[in-house]
Coordinates of C-alpha atoms in Angstrom, one line a residue:
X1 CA -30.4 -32.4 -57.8
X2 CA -31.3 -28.9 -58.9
X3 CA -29.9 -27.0 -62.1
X4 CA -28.6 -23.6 -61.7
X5 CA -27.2 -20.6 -64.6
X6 CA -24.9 -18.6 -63.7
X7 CA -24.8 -14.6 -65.6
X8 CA -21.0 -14.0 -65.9
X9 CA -19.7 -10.5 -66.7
X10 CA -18.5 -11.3 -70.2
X11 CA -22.0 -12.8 -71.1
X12 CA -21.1 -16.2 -71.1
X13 CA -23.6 -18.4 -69.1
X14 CA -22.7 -21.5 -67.1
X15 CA -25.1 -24.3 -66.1
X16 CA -24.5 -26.3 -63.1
X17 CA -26.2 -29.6 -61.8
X18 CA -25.8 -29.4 -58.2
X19 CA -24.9 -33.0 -56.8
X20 CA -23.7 -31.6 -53.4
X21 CA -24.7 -28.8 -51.2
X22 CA -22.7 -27.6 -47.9
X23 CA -23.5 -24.8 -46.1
X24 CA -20.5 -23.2 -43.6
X25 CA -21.7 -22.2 -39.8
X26 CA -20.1 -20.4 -37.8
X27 CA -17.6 -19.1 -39.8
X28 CA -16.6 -15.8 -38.9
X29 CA -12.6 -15.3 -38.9
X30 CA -13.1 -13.0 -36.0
X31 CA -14.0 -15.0 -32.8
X32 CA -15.7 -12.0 -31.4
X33 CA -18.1 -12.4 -34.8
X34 CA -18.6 -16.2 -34.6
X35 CA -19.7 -15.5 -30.8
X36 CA -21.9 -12.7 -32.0
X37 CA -23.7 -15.3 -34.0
X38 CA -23.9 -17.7 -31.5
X39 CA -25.5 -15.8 -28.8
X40 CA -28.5 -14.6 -31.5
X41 CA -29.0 -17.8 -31.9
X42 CA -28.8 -19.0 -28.5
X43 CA -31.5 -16.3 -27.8
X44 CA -34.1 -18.7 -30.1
X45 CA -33.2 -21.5 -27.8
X46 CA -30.5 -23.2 -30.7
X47 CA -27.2 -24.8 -28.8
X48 CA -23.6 -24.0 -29.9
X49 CA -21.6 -25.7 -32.0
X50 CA -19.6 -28.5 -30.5
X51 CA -16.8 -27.4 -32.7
X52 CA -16.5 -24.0 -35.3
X53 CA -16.5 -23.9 -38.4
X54 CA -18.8 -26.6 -38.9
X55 CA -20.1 -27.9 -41.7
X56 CA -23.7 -29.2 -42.9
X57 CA -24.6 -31.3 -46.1
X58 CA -27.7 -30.5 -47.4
X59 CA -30.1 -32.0 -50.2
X60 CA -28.9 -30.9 -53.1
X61 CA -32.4 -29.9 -54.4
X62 CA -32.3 -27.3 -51.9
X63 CA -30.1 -24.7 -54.1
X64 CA -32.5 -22.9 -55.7
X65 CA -32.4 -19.7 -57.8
X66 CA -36.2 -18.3 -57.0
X67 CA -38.3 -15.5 -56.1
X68 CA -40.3 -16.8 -53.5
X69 CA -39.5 -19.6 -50.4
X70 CA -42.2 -21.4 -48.9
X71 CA -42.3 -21.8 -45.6
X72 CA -44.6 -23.3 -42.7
X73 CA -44.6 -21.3 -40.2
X74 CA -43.6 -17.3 -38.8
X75 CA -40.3 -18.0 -37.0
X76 CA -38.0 -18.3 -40.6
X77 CA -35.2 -16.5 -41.5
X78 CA -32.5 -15.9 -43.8
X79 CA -29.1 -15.4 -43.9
X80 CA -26.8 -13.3 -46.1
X81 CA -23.9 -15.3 -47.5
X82 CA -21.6 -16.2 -50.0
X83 CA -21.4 -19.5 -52.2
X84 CA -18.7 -21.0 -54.0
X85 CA -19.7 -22.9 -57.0
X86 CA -17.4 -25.4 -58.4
X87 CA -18.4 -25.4 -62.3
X88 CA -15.9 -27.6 -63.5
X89 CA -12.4 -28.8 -62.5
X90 CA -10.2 -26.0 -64.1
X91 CA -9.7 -22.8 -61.6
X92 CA -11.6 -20.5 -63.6
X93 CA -14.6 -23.2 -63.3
X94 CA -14.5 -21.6 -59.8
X95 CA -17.7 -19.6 -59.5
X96 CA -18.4 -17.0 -56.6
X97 CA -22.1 -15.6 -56.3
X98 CA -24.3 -14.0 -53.5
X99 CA -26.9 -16.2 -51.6
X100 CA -29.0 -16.7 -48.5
X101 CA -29.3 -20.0 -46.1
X102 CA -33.4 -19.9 -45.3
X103 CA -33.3 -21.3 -42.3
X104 CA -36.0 -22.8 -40.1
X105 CA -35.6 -21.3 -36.7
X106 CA -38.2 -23.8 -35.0
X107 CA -36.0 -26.7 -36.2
X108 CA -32.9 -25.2 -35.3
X109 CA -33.4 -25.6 -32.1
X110 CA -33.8 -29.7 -32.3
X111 CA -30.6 -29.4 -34.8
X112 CA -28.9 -27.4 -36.9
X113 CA -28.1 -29.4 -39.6
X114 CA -32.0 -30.8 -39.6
X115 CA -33.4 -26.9 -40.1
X116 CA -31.1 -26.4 -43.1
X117 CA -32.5 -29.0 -44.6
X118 CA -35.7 -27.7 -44.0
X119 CA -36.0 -24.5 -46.4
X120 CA -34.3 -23.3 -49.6
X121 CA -30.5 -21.9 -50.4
X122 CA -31.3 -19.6 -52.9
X123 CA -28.9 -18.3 -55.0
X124 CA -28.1 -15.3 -57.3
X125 CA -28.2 -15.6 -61.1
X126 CA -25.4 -13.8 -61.6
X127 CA -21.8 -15.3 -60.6
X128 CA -18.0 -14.0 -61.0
X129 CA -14.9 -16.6 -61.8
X130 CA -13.2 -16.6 -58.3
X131 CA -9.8 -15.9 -60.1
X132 CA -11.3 -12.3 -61.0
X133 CA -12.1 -11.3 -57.7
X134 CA -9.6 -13.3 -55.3
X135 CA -7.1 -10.6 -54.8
X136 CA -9.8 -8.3 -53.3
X137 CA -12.0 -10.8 -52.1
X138 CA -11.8 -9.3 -48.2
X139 CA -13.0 -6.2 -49.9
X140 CA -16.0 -6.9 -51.2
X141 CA -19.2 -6.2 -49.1
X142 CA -21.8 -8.3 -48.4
X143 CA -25.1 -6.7 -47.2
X144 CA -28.6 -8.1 -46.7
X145 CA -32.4 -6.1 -46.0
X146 CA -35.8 -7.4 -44.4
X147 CA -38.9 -5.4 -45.5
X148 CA -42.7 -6.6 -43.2
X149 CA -46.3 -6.6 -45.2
X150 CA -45.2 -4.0 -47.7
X151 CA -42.9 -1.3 -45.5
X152 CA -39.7 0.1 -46.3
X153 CA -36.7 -2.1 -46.2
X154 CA -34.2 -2.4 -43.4
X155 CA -30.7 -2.9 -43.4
X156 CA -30.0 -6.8 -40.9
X157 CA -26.6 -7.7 -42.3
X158 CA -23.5 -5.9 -43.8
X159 CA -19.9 -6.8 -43.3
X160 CA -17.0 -7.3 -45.5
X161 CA -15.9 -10.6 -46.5
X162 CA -13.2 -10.4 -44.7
X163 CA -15.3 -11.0 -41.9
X164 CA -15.5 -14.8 -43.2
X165 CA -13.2 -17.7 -43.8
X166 CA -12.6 -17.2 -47.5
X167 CA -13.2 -19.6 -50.0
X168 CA -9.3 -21.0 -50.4
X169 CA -9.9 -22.2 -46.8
X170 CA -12.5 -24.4 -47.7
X171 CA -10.8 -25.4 -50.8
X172 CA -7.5 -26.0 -48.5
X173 CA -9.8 -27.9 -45.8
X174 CA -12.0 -30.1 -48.0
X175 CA -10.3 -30.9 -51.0
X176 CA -11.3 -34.0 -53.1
X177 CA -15.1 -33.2 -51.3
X178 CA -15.5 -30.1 -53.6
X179 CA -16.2 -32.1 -57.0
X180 CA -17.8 -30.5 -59.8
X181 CA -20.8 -29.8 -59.1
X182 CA -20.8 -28.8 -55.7
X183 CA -22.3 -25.6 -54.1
X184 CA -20.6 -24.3 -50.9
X185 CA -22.1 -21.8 -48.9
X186 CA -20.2 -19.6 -46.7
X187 CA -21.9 -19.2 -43.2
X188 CA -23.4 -16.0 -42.0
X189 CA -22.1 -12.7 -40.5
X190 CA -24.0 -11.3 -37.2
X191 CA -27.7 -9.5 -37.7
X192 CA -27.8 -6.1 -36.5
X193 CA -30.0 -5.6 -33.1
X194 CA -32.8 -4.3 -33.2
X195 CA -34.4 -5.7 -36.6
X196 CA -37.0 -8.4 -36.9
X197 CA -35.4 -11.1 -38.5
X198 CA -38.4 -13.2 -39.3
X199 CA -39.5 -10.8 -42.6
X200 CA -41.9 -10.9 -45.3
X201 CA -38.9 -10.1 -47.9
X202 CA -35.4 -10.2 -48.0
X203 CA -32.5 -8.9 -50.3
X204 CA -28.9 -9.3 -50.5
X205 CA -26.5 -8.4 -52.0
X206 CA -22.5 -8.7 -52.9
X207 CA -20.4 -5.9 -53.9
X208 CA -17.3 -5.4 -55.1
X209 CA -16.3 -1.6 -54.7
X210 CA -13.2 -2.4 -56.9
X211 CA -15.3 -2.7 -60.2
X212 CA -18.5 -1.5 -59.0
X213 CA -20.1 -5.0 -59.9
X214 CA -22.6 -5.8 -57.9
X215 CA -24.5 -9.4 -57.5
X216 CA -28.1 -9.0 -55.9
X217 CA -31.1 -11.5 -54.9
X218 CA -34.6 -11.4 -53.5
X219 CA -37.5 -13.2 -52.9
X220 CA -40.6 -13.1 -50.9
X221 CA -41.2 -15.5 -47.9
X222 CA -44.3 -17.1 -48.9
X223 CA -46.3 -18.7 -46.0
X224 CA -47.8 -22.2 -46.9
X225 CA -51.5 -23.0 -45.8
X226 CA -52.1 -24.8 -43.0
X227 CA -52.2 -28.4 -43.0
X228 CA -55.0 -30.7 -42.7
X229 CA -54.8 -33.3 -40.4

C-alpha cells in the first residue's frame, strides 16, 4: 500500500491509503482513438486487446506521487491520464487529479497487464472533488510533454477528456469494486507522430479552461545501473 495527499482548492488536504490500483486501457470513447492507440502499440510488437475497455489491477504500492521513476532499461514510456480517487464513501470523497501510467514497453509485449506492474503510476499532488468539475468534465484538457538529455520540451499528448470514458462510467461499470481507497486510472489518449516517446522527462498536465485551474506533474526517468549477475 502507498499513502498519497491530495492539495484541494480550498486548502484542505486529503490523505489516502491506496488498497487498490486499476489502470483503464483502451479507453477512448471514439473508436477511431482507441484504434489509434492500438496500432502505436502494435508498432512495439504489443497485441490488441481481446476486448476494450479493459481493465488491469495493479500493486497498490505502485501509485506514487514522485519526481523521479526508475527504470531498467531505454524502451519506457509514459502516458498522460486521468485518475479517479475514491477518498471516502460520500460523493464529494470523489477525488479527480492528473497522472501518468509508466509503462514498460519491453514487457508489454509478453502482457499488458504484467508491464503495468512493472513501473510507477505517479500521481499529481494536487486533486479537485469530482462534484466541482463533473459538469464540464469533457472540457477539460489533458496534455502531456517529453524533453531528451536536457532539450526543449515537446508536446506527445493533448486531447480533451472527452476523448475518454468518463469517470461515471467506471463508477456505473464497477460499482462495489471502487471502495475507499481505490485509485482508478483512466487509460491514455493517442501520442502524436513524430515524437520519441521513450524520454528523459515528462510533464502532464490537466486543465480546466472553465476556472483556469490547472493540475500539473513531472518527473525525470531515472535509469537504474546495470545488474550484476
Amino acid at each position: 500500500m502507498s499513502e498519497l495527499i491530495f492539495d484541494l482548492p480550498d486548502g484542505t488536504t486529503v490523505a489516502v491509503t491506496v488498497i487498490r490500483l486499476l489502470n483503464g486501457g483502451y479507453a477512448g470513447r471514439e473508436q477511431e482513438e482507441v484504434a489509434a492507440h492500438v496500432a502505436e502499440l502494435a508498432e512495439l510488437g504489443i497485441p490488441a486487446p481481446a476486448v476494450t475497455p479493459a481493465l488491469y489491477p495493479v500493486a497498490p504500492y505502485l501509485a506514487a506521487q514522485v519526481d523521479g521513476v526508475p527504470v531498467q532499461h531505454g524502451r519506457t514510456s509514459g502516458e498522460a491520464e486521468w485518475a479517479l480517487v475514491v477518498a471516502g464513501e460520500a460523493p464529494g470523497d470523489l477525488l479527480l487529479t492528473v497522472a501518468c501510467d509508466h509503462t514498460d514497453r519491453e514487457l508489454e509485449v509478453h502482457g499488458v497487464a504484467w508491464s503495468k506492474n512493472a513501473g510507477l503510476d505517479v500521481l499529481g499532488r494536487g486533486a479537485w472533488r469530482l462534484v466541482d468539475v463533473e459538469d464540464h468534465l469533457d472540457d477539460l484538457r489533458l496534455r502531456a510533454w517529453v524533453a531528451q538529455d536536457g532539450g526543449p520540451e515537446q508536446l506527445i499528448q493533448d486531447a480533451p477528456l472527452a476523448a475518454l470514458l468518463p469517470p461515471r462510467f467506471w463508477l456505473d461499470e464497477l460499482g462495489e469494486l471502487l471502495v475507499p481507497g481505490t485509485v482508478l486510472l483512466s487509460g491514455t489518449v493517442a501520442m502524436l507522430p513524430g515524437v520519441d516517446q521513450f524520454a528523459d522527462r515528462w510533464r502532464v498536465e490537466l486543465a480546466d479552461p472553465v476556472t483556469g485551474a490547472l493540475l500539473e506533474l513531472s518527473y525525470a526517468v531515472e535509469r537504474m545501473p546495470e545488474p550484476i549477475g
